[in-house]
PDB file of C-alpha atoms in Angstrom:
ATOM      1  CA  MET A1091       0.038   0.040   0.259  1.00 63.00           C
ATOM      2  CA  HIS A1092       1.019   3.661  -0.179  1.00 59.00           C
ATOM      3  CA  ALA A1093       1.908   6.222   2.305  1.00 60.00           C
ATOM      4  CA  ILE A1094      -0.653   8.915   3.085  1.00 66.00           C
ATOM      5  CA  PRO A1095       1.192  12.641   1.957  1.00 61.00           C
ATOM      6  CA  LYS A1096       1.416  14.980   5.049  1.00 54.00           C
ATOM      7  CA  LEU A1097      -1.840  16.407   5.131  1.00 62.00           C
ATOM      8  CA  LYS A1098      -1.859  19.190   7.728  1.00 55.00           C
ATOM      9  CA  ASN A1099      -1.430  22.683   6.213  1.00 52.00           C
ATOM     10  CA  THR A1100       1.357  24.674   7.088  1.00 45.00           C
ATOM     11  CA  ASP A1101       2.149  28.264   5.830  1.00 43.00           C
ATOM     12  CA  SER A1102       4.583  26.534   3.279  1.00 48.00           C
ATOM     13  CA  ASN A1103       2.887  23.568   1.642  1.00 66.00           C
ATOM     14  CA  ARG A1104      -0.062  23.416  -0.493  1.00 84.00           C
ATOM     15  CA  PHE A1105      -3.090  21.849  -0.080  1.00 95.00           C
ATOM     16  CA  PHE A1106      -3.897  18.291  -0.730  1.00 96.00           C
ATOM     17  CA  LEU A1107      -6.432  16.776  -3.509  1.00 97.00           C
ATOM     18  CA  MET A1108      -8.856  13.930  -3.140  1.00 98.00           C
ATOM     19  CA  ALA A1109     -10.185  13.486  -6.742  1.00 97.00           C
ATOM     20  CA  GLY A1110     -11.354  10.938  -9.195  1.00 96.00           C
ATOM     21  CA  PRO A1111     -14.791   9.559 -10.840  1.00 94.00           C
ATOM     22  CA  CYS A1112     -17.969   9.431  -8.349  1.00 90.00           C
ATOM     23  CA  ALA A1113     -17.734   5.516  -8.994  1.00 91.00           C
ATOM     24  CA  ILE A1114     -15.436   2.932 -10.239  1.00 93.00           C
ATOM     25  CA  GLU A1115     -17.365   2.378 -13.952  1.00 92.00           C
ATOM     26  CA  ASP A1116     -14.490   0.024 -15.431  1.00 93.00           C
ATOM     27  CA  ARG A1117     -10.815  -0.458 -15.393  1.00 95.00           C
ATOM     28  CA  ASP A1118      -9.757   1.912 -18.696  1.00 95.00           C
ATOM     29  CA  MET A1119     -11.819   4.916 -16.984  1.00 94.00           C
ATOM     30  CA  ALA A1120     -10.371   4.948 -13.817  1.00 96.00           C
ATOM     31  CA  LEU A1121      -6.978   4.400 -15.123  1.00 97.00           C
ATOM     32  CA  ARG A1122      -7.411   7.108 -17.781  1.00 96.00           C
ATOM     33  CA  ILE A1123      -8.830   9.418 -15.154  1.00 97.00           C
ATOM     34  CA  ALA A1124      -5.915   9.029 -12.621  1.00 98.00           C
ATOM     35  CA  GLU A1125      -3.131   9.302 -15.355  1.00 98.00           C
ATOM     36  CA  ARG A1126      -4.213  12.689 -16.165  1.00 97.00           C
ATOM     37  CA  ILE A1127      -5.104  14.106 -12.515  1.00 98.00           C
ATOM     38  CA  VAL A1128      -1.325  12.403 -11.534  1.00 98.00           C
ATOM     39  CA  GLU A1129       0.100  14.429 -14.434  1.00 97.00           C
ATOM     40  CA  LEU A1130      -1.381  17.923 -13.342  1.00 97.00           C
ATOM     41  CA  THR A1131      -1.041  17.298  -9.526  1.00 97.00           C
ATOM     42  CA  GLU A1132       3.045  16.147 -10.247  1.00 96.00           C
ATOM     43  CA  ARG A1133       3.548  19.437 -12.596  1.00 96.00           C
ATOM     44  CA  LEU A1134       1.700  21.607  -9.499  1.00 96.00           C
ATOM     45  CA  ARG A1135       3.655  19.821  -6.561  1.00 95.00           C
ATOM     46  CA  ILE A1136      -0.119  18.852  -5.173  1.00 96.00           C
ATOM     47  CA  PRO A1137      -0.158  15.776  -3.107  1.00 96.00           C
ATOM     48  CA  TYR A1138      -2.884  13.696  -4.447  1.00 97.00           C
ATOM     49  CA  ILE A1139      -5.191  10.693  -3.164  1.00 97.00           C
ATOM     50  CA  PHE A1140      -7.462   8.956  -6.017  1.00 98.00           C
ATOM     51  CA  LYS A1141     -10.802   9.045  -5.259  1.00 97.00           C
ATOM     52  CA  GLY A1142     -13.683   6.175  -6.897  1.00 95.00           C
ATOM     53  CA  SER A1143     -16.363   4.344  -4.864  1.00 93.00           C
ATOM     54  CA  TYR A1144     -16.467   0.648  -5.577  1.00 92.00           C
ATOM     55  CA  ARG A1145     -20.258   0.412  -4.798  1.00 87.00           C
ATOM     56  CA  LYS A1146     -22.757   3.287  -4.420  1.00 74.00           C
ATOM     57  CA  ALA A1147     -25.179   2.284  -1.574  1.00 70.00           C
ATOM     58  CA  ASN A1148     -27.283   5.313  -1.149  1.00 65.00           C
ATOM     59  CA  ARG A1149     -29.198   5.931  -4.248  1.00 52.00           C
ATOM     60  CA  THR A1150     -32.350   7.787  -4.557  1.00 54.00           C
ATOM     61  CA  ARG A1151     -33.916   5.276  -6.968  1.00 58.00           C
ATOM     62  CA  LEU A1152     -33.698   1.291  -7.027  1.00 53.00           C
ATOM     63  CA  ASP A1153     -32.740   1.305 -10.697  1.00 54.00           C
ATOM     64  CA  SER A1154     -29.989   3.780 -10.190  1.00 61.00           C
ATOM     65  CA  PHE A1155     -26.341   2.524 -11.114  1.00 61.00           C
ATOM     66  CA  THR A1156     -24.636   0.913  -7.543  1.00 68.00           C
ATOM     67  CA  GLY A1157     -21.285  -0.509  -9.098  1.00 69.00           C
ATOM     68  CA  ILE A1158     -19.699  -3.009 -11.276  1.00 84.00           C
ATOM     69  CA  GLY A1159     -19.214  -5.691  -8.354  1.00 88.00           C
ATOM     70  CA  ASP A1160     -17.476  -4.904  -5.339  1.00 91.00           C
ATOM     71  CA  GLU A1161     -14.268  -7.376  -5.829  1.00 93.00           C
ATOM     72  CA  LYS A1162     -13.824  -6.232  -9.559  1.00 95.00           C
ATOM     73  CA  ALA A1163     -13.846  -2.198  -8.493  1.00 94.00           C
ATOM     74  CA  LEU A1164     -11.803  -2.871  -5.405  1.00 96.00           C
ATOM     75  CA  ARG A1165      -9.061  -4.442  -7.556  1.00 97.00           C
ATOM     76  CA  ILE A1166      -9.168  -1.644 -10.224  1.00 96.00           C
ATOM     77  CA  LEU A1167      -8.740   0.705  -7.376  1.00 97.00           C
ATOM     78  CA  GLN A1168      -5.612  -1.330  -6.094  1.00 97.00           C
ATOM     79  CA  GLU A1169      -4.297  -1.397  -9.581  1.00 97.00           C
ATOM     80  CA  VAL A1170      -4.511   2.363 -10.045  1.00 97.00           C
ATOM     81  CA  GLY A1171      -2.433   2.721  -6.625  1.00 97.00           C
ATOM     82  CA  GLU A1172       0.024   0.355  -8.127  1.00 97.00           C
ATOM     83  CA  THR A1173       0.392   1.657 -11.402  1.00 97.00           C
ATOM     84  CA  PHE A1174       0.945   5.488 -10.078  1.00 97.00           C
ATOM     85  CA  GLY A1175       2.501   5.017  -6.820  1.00 96.00           C
ATOM     86  CA  ILE A1176      -0.519   7.072  -5.054  1.00 97.00           C
ATOM     87  CA  PRO A1177      -2.880   6.315  -2.327  1.00 97.00           C
ATOM     88  CA  THR A1178      -6.497   5.376  -3.155  1.00 97.00           C
ATOM     89  CA  VAL A1179      -9.516   6.348  -1.335  1.00 98.00           C
ATOM     90  CA  THR A1180     -13.111   4.711  -1.129  1.00 97.00           C
ATOM     91  CA  ASP A1181     -16.480   4.764   0.708  1.00 96.00           C
ATOM     92  CA  ILE A1182     -17.320   2.061   2.973  1.00 97.00           C
ATOM     93  CA  HIS A1183     -21.092   1.608   4.138  1.00 95.00           C
ATOM     94  CA  GLU A1184     -21.434  -1.190   6.891  1.00 95.00           C
ATOM     95  CA  SER A1185     -18.966  -2.059   9.396  1.00 96.00           C
ATOM     96  CA  GLY A1186     -18.437  -5.868   7.538  1.00 95.00           C
ATOM     97  CA  GLU A1187     -17.038  -3.577   4.579  1.00 95.00           C
ATOM     98  CA  ALA A1188     -14.200  -2.107   6.543  1.00 97.00           C
ATOM     99  CA  ALA A1189     -11.521  -5.200   6.416  1.00 97.00           C
ATOM    100  CA  MET A1190     -12.489  -5.994   3.038  1.00 95.00           C
ATOM    101  CA  ALA A1191     -11.903  -2.587   1.468  1.00 96.00           C
ATOM    102  CA  ALA A1192      -8.872  -2.238   3.614  1.00 97.00           C
ATOM    103  CA  GLU A1193      -7.221  -4.818   1.612  1.00 97.00           C
ATOM    104  CA  TYR A1194      -7.170  -2.837  -1.156  1.00 97.00           C
ATOM    105  CA  VAL A1195      -7.243   0.952  -0.722  1.00 97.00           C
ATOM    106  CA  ASP A1196      -5.401   3.397   1.829  1.00 97.00           C
ATOM    107  CA  VAL A1197      -7.986   5.407   2.793  1.00 97.00           C
ATOM    108  CA  LEU A1198     -11.313   4.267   3.870  1.00 98.00           C
ATOM    109  CA  GLN A1199     -14.207   6.810   3.688  1.00 98.00           C
ATOM    110  CA  ILE A1200     -17.399   7.058   5.915  1.00 98.00           C
ATOM    111  CA  PRO A1201     -20.352   8.718   3.887  1.00 96.00           C
ATOM    112  CA  ALA A1202     -21.798  12.146   5.388  1.00 95.00           C
ATOM    113  CA  PHE A1203     -25.187  10.231   6.231  1.00 94.00           C
ATOM    114  CA  LEU A1204     -23.247   7.315   8.168  1.00 97.00           C
ATOM    115  CA  CYS A1205     -20.684   9.558  10.121  1.00 97.00           C
ATOM    116  CA  ARG A1206     -22.710   9.029  13.723  1.00 97.00           C
ATOM    117  CA  GLN A1207     -22.544   5.169  13.082  1.00 97.00           C
ATOM    118  CA  THR A1208     -20.519   3.871  15.803  1.00 98.00           C
ATOM    119  CA  ASP A1209     -19.647   0.541  14.549  1.00 98.00           C
ATOM    120  CA  LEU A1210     -18.706   1.666  11.370  1.00 98.00           C
ATOM    121  CA  LEU A1211     -16.481   4.248  12.651  1.00 98.00           C
ATOM    122  CA  VAL A1212     -14.878   1.662  14.902  1.00 98.00           C
ATOM    123  CA  ALA A1213     -14.610  -0.930  12.318  1.00 98.00           C
ATOM    124  CA  ALA A1214     -12.605   1.672  10.070  1.00 98.00           C
ATOM    125  CA  ALA A1215     -10.015   2.575  12.926  1.00 98.00           C
ATOM    126  CA  GLN A1216      -9.332  -0.990  13.787  1.00 98.00           C
ATOM    127  CA  THR A1217      -8.147  -1.465  10.230  1.00 98.00           C
ATOM    128  CA  GLY A1218      -5.182   0.751  10.816  1.00 96.00           C
ATOM    129  CA  LYS A1219      -6.323   2.613   7.509  1.00 97.00           C
ATOM    130  CA  ALA A1220      -6.501   6.381   7.378  1.00 97.00           C
ATOM    131  CA  VAL A1221     -10.366   7.454   7.906  1.00 98.00           C
ATOM    132  CA  ASN A1222     -11.997  10.325   5.949  1.00 98.00           C
ATOM    133  CA  VAL A1223     -15.042  10.999   7.858  1.00 98.00           C
ATOM    134  CA  LYS A1224     -17.761  13.247   5.982  1.00 98.00           C
ATOM    135  CA  LYS A1225     -19.386  15.659   7.999  1.00 97.00           C
ATOM    136  CA  GLY A1226     -23.282  14.920   8.025  1.00 95.00           C
ATOM    137  CA  GLN A1227     -25.561  17.411   6.300  1.00 94.00           C
ATOM    138  CA  PHE A1228     -27.276  17.615   9.379  1.00 94.00           C
ATOM    139  CA  LEU A1229     -24.397  18.498  11.823  1.00 96.00           C
ATOM    140  CA  SER A1230     -22.346  21.587  12.537  1.00 96.00           C
ATOM    141  CA  GLY A1231     -18.674  21.508  12.527  1.00 96.00           C
ATOM    142  CA  SER A1232     -18.296  21.220  16.131  1.00 96.00           C
ATOM    143  CA  SER A1233     -20.423  18.092  16.446  1.00 97.00           C
ATOM    144  CA  MET A1234     -17.678  16.334  14.279  1.00 98.00           C
ATOM    145  CA  LYS A1235     -15.393  16.126  17.460  1.00 97.00           C
ATOM    146  CA  PHE A1236     -17.423  13.119  18.561  1.00 97.00           C
ATOM    147  CA  ALA A1237     -16.700  11.018  15.531  1.00 98.00           C
ATOM    148  CA  VAL A1238     -12.875  11.932  16.007  1.00 98.00           C
ATOM    149  CA  GLU A1239     -13.126  10.684  19.795  1.00 98.00           C
ATOM    150  CA  LYS A1240     -14.632   7.463  18.616  1.00 98.00           C
ATOM    151  CA  ILE A1241     -11.882   6.694  16.081  1.00 98.00           C
ATOM    152  CA  ARG A1242      -8.975   7.962  18.023  1.00 97.00           C
ATOM    153  CA  GLU A1243     -10.366   6.036  21.235  1.00 97.00           C
ATOM    154  CA  THR A1244     -10.333   2.746  18.877  1.00 98.00           C
ATOM    155  CA  ASN A1245      -7.126   3.419  17.504  1.00 98.00           C
ATOM    156  CA  PRO A1246      -4.941   5.962  19.103  1.00 96.00           C
ATOM    157  CA  ASP A1247      -2.941   6.266  15.897  1.00 95.00           C
ATOM    158  CA  ALA A1248      -5.421   6.669  13.470  1.00 95.00           C
ATOM    159  CA  HIS A1249      -4.962   8.992  10.956  1.00 96.00           C
ATOM    160  CA  VAL A1250      -8.092  11.041  11.006  1.00 97.00           C
ATOM    161  CA  ILE A1251      -9.593  13.341   7.921  1.00 97.00           C
ATOM    162  CA  LEU A1252     -12.623  15.530   8.365  1.00 98.00           C
ATOM    163  CA  THR A1253     -14.371  16.664   5.294  1.00 98.00           C
ATOM    164  CA  ASP A1254     -17.438  19.054   4.796  1.00 97.00           C
ATOM    165  CA  ARG A1255     -19.648  18.638   2.281  1.00 95.00           C
ATOM    166  CA  GLY A1256     -22.118  21.364   3.065  1.00 94.00           C
ATOM    167  CA  ASN A1257     -25.559  21.573   5.188  1.00 94.00           C
ATOM    168  CA  SER A1258     -29.138  20.771   4.424  1.00 91.00           C
ATOM    169  CA  PHE A1259     -30.927  23.868   3.121  1.00 88.00           C
ATOM    170  CA  GLY A1260     -34.769  23.302   2.859  1.00 81.00           C
ATOM    171  CA  TYR A1261     -35.776  20.328   1.376  1.00 80.00           C
ATOM    172  CA  GLY A1262     -33.496  20.021  -2.126  1.00 78.00           C
ATOM    173  CA  ASP A1263     -30.378  22.253  -1.482  1.00 85.00           C
ATOM    174  CA  LEU A1264     -27.342  22.432   0.560  1.00 90.00           C
ATOM    175  CA  VAL A1265     -25.193  25.667   1.982  1.00 94.00           C
ATOM    176  CA  VAL A1266     -21.719  25.913   2.606  1.00 95.00           C
ATOM    177  CA  ASP A1267     -21.030  27.384   6.173  1.00 96.00           C
ATOM    178  CA  PHE A1268     -17.245  27.803   5.996  1.00 97.00           C
ATOM    179  CA  ARG A1269     -17.023  28.639   9.685  1.00 96.00           C
ATOM    180  CA  ASN A1270     -17.031  24.509   9.688  1.00 97.00           C
ATOM    181  CA  LEU A1271     -13.621  24.343   8.277  1.00 97.00           C
ATOM    182  CA  PRO A1272     -11.374  26.282  11.195  1.00 97.00           C
ATOM    183  CA  GLU A1273     -13.824  24.603  13.566  1.00 97.00           C
ATOM    184  CA  MET A1274     -12.812  21.138  12.648  1.00 97.00           C
ATOM    185  CA  GLN A1275      -9.347  21.743  12.396  1.00 97.00           C
ATOM    186  CA  SER A1276      -9.280  22.883  15.996  1.00 96.00           C
ATOM    187  CA  PHE A1277      -9.562  19.023  16.703  1.00 97.00           C
ATOM    188  CA  GLY A1278      -5.822  18.608  15.191  1.00 96.00           C
ATOM    189  CA  VAL A1279      -7.198  16.775  12.204  1.00 96.00           C
ATOM    190  CA  PRO A1280      -6.720  17.863   8.418  1.00 96.00           C
ATOM    191  CA  VAL A1281     -10.026  19.225   6.629  1.00 97.00           C
ATOM    192  CA  VAL A1282     -10.959  18.739   3.437  1.00 98.00           C
ATOM    193  CA  MET A1283     -13.713  20.575   1.235  1.00 98.00           C
ATOM    194  CA  ASP A1284     -15.792  18.637  -0.930  1.00 96.00           C
ATOM    195  CA  CYS A1285     -16.414  21.044  -3.740  1.00 96.00           C
ATOM    196  CA  THR A1286     -18.409  18.993  -5.669  1.00 93.00           C
ATOM    197  CA  HIS A1287     -21.150  17.067  -3.140  1.00 90.00           C
ATOM    198  CA  SER A1288     -21.694  20.312  -1.328  1.00 90.00           C
ATOM    199  CA  LEU A1289     -23.287  21.625  -4.616  1.00 89.00           C
ATOM    200  CA  GLN A1290     -25.716  18.790  -5.050  1.00 74.00           C
ATOM    201  CA  GLN A1291     -29.539  19.220  -5.334  1.00 71.00           C
ATOM    202  CA  PRO A1292     -30.632  16.024  -3.283  1.00 66.00           C
ATOM    203  CA  ASN A1293     -33.879  14.373  -3.725  1.00 58.00           C
ATOM    204  CA  GLN A1294     -35.173  15.832  -6.536  1.00 54.00           C
ATOM    205  CA  GLY A1295     -38.596  15.086  -8.088  1.00 46.00           C
ATOM    206  CA  SER A1296     -37.251  12.831 -10.837  1.00 53.00           C
ATOM    207  CA  GLY A1297     -35.088  10.683  -8.364  1.00 48.00           C
ATOM    208  CA  VAL A1298     -31.895  11.913  -9.864  1.00 54.00           C
ATOM    209  CA  THR A1299     -29.789  14.122  -7.812  1.00 59.00           C
ATOM    210  CA  GLY A1300     -29.234  17.594  -9.244  1.00 61.00           C
ATOM    211  CA  GLY A1301     -26.140  19.905  -9.180  1.00 69.00           C
ATOM    212  CA  LYS A1302     -24.869  23.278  -9.843  1.00 78.00           C
ATOM    213  CA  PRO A1303     -21.464  22.591 -11.386  1.00 78.00           C
ATOM    214  CA  ARG A1304     -20.527  26.034 -12.414  1.00 87.00           C
ATOM    215  CA  LEU A1305     -20.120  26.880  -8.834  1.00 92.00           C
ATOM    216  CA  ILE A1306     -17.353  24.483  -8.062  1.00 94.00           C
ATOM    217  CA  ALA A1307     -14.522  26.937  -8.831  1.00 94.00           C
ATOM    218  CA  THR A1308     -16.237  29.527  -6.328  1.00 95.00           C
ATOM    219  CA  ILE A1309     -16.372  26.738  -3.229  1.00 96.00           C
ATOM    220  CA  ALA A1310     -12.750  25.733  -4.148  1.00 97.00           C
ATOM    221  CA  LYS A1311     -11.364  29.119  -3.783  1.00 97.00           C
ATOM    222  CA  ALA A1312     -13.022  30.151  -0.742  1.00 97.00           C
ATOM    223  CA  ALA A1313     -11.948  27.157   0.752  1.00 97.00           C
ATOM    224  CA  ILE A1314      -8.422  27.725   0.126  1.00 97.00           C
ATOM    225  CA  ALA A1315      -8.666  31.106   1.330  1.00 95.00           C
ATOM    226  CA  VAL A1316      -9.966  30.110   4.727  1.00 95.00           C
ATOM    227  CA  GLY A1317      -7.003  27.832   4.852  1.00 95.00           C
ATOM    228  CA  THR A1318      -8.532  24.224   4.266  1.00 96.00           C
ATOM    229  CA  ASP A1319      -5.960  21.481   4.099  1.00 96.00           C
ATOM    230  CA  GLY A1320      -7.423  19.853   1.172  1.00 97.00           C
ATOM    231  CA  LEU A1321     -10.026  19.457  -1.682  1.00 98.00           C
ATOM    232  CA  PHE A1322     -12.408  16.463  -2.851  1.00 97.00           C
ATOM    233  CA  ILE A1323     -13.185  17.008  -6.273  1.00 97.00           C
ATOM    234  CA  GLU A1324     -15.293  14.443  -8.215  1.00 95.00           C
ATOM    235  CA  THR A1325     -14.477  14.604 -12.100  1.00 95.00           C
ATOM    236  CA  HIS A1326     -14.891  12.740 -15.390  1.00 92.00           C
ATOM    237  CA  PHE A1327     -14.212  13.004 -18.916  1.00 89.00           C
ATOM    238  CA  ASN A1328     -17.503  13.691 -19.644  1.00 88.00           C
ATOM    239  CA  PRO A1329     -20.245  14.090 -16.547  1.00 86.00           C
ATOM    240  CA  ALA A1330     -23.386  14.077 -18.976  1.00 83.00           C
ATOM    241  CA  GLU A1331     -22.407  10.239 -19.309  1.00 84.00           C
ATOM    242  CA  ALA A1332     -20.954   9.298 -15.661  1.00 76.00           C
ATOM    243  CA  LYS A1333     -23.454   6.543 -14.060  1.00 77.00           C
ATOM    244  CA  SER A1334     -23.236   8.585 -10.718  1.00 71.00           C
ATOM    245  CA  ASP A1335     -23.709  12.186  -9.641  1.00 65.00           C
ATOM    246  CA  GLY A1336     -22.602  13.537 -13.151  1.00 67.00           C
ATOM    247  CA  ALA A1337     -24.859  16.444 -12.258  1.00 74.00           C
ATOM    248  CA  ASN A1338     -22.332  17.890  -9.856  1.00 78.00           C
ATOM    249  CA  MET A1339     -18.889  16.749 -11.415  1.00 88.00           C
ATOM    250  CA  LEU A1340     -16.189  18.641 -12.818  1.00 93.00           C
ATOM    251  CA  PRO A1341     -15.295  18.329 -16.480  1.00 93.00           C
ATOM    252  CA  LEU A1342     -11.864  16.919 -16.298  1.00 96.00           C
ATOM    253  CA  ASP A1343     -10.561  19.035 -18.753  1.00 95.00           C
ATOM    254  CA  GLN A1344     -11.123  21.950 -16.696  1.00 96.00           C
ATOM    255  CA  LEU A1345      -9.512  20.597 -13.513  1.00 97.00           C
ATOM    256  CA  GLU A1346      -6.121  22.159 -14.783  1.00 97.00           C
ATOM    257  CA  ALA A1347      -6.949  25.655 -14.929  1.00 97.00           C
ATOM    258  CA  LEU A1348      -8.666  25.586 -11.733  1.00 97.00           C
ATOM    259  CA  LEU A1349      -5.522  23.868  -9.951  1.00 97.00           C
ATOM    260  CA  THR A1350      -3.319  26.357 -11.205  1.00 97.00           C
ATOM    261  CA  GLN A1351      -5.691  29.235 -10.052  1.00 97.00           C
ATOM    262  CA  LEU A1352      -5.956  27.904  -6.445  1.00 97.00           C
ATOM    263  CA  VAL A1353      -2.084  27.381  -6.287  1.00 96.00           C
ATOM    264  CA  ARG A1354      -1.703  30.844  -6.849  1.00 95.00           C
ATOM    265  CA  ILE A1355      -4.178  31.835  -4.615  1.00 95.00           C
ATOM    266  CA  LYS A1356      -2.491  29.554  -1.724  1.00 95.00           C
ATOM    267  CA  GLU A1357       1.004  31.180  -2.692  1.00 93.00           C
ATOM    268  CA  ALA A1358      -0.385  34.438  -2.315  1.00 92.00           C
ATOM    269  CA  LEU A1359      -1.874  33.924   0.817  1.00 91.00           C
ATOM    270  CA  ASN A1360       1.664  32.186   2.108  1.00 87.00           C
ATOM    271  CA  GLU A1361       3.320  35.395   1.132  1.00 82.00           C
ATOM    272  CA  LYS A1362       1.495  37.339   3.559  1.00 66.00           C
TER     273      LYS A1362
END
């Protein structure tokens, strides 16, 4: 497996990036996306973790795409890590999945709706892998200290990451409260801003989640400006054809320009 890069921000280093497709759709797609992002992040000197879900358990409709098979997708994630020498991250949904996924990836991610599930957090911590917990849409940043405590009490050496993905705003929208980022950083863990899921419009009448991808750059720039440690961005060659969450993904051909701008913002902040 691969070492997790130094993730906690300081005035002298840059933010890190978790990025990739929402779901692993096939081997070729995953490798092509990873290859492109690796090229960009190496050139811009941004620590990079490849993201891909081996299975999508939280779907609005029964006929929504959920995955290509757990083991098949996990083996693709493993191949991505081995091919490019980078760490990988994937979601887990039940405590029984933690040990299985830990055999293939470097970071286990806890979905936002499940961030209070004690058995799931404990199982993830017991694997010894880094654990990225997404803040529930129904929680404040300060409430996430309890998720951190559950993991650290289970495994004092656990590498914990917290990710904000917005808060529920009405029935079908989210809003980002940037106060949550420094609040969660006060727990001594690296904090990530999820720039794509925070722009979702969940539970639309069609049964397909909507989104506002035109605002991804806005969320990302604001997060860097307030000092977030990392960014989470789902991206695809053609979001319109993505089998999951295409409505709020960043087209891959727009990633270079965005990362370049973000590096400049970070450098400007460091100069001060």
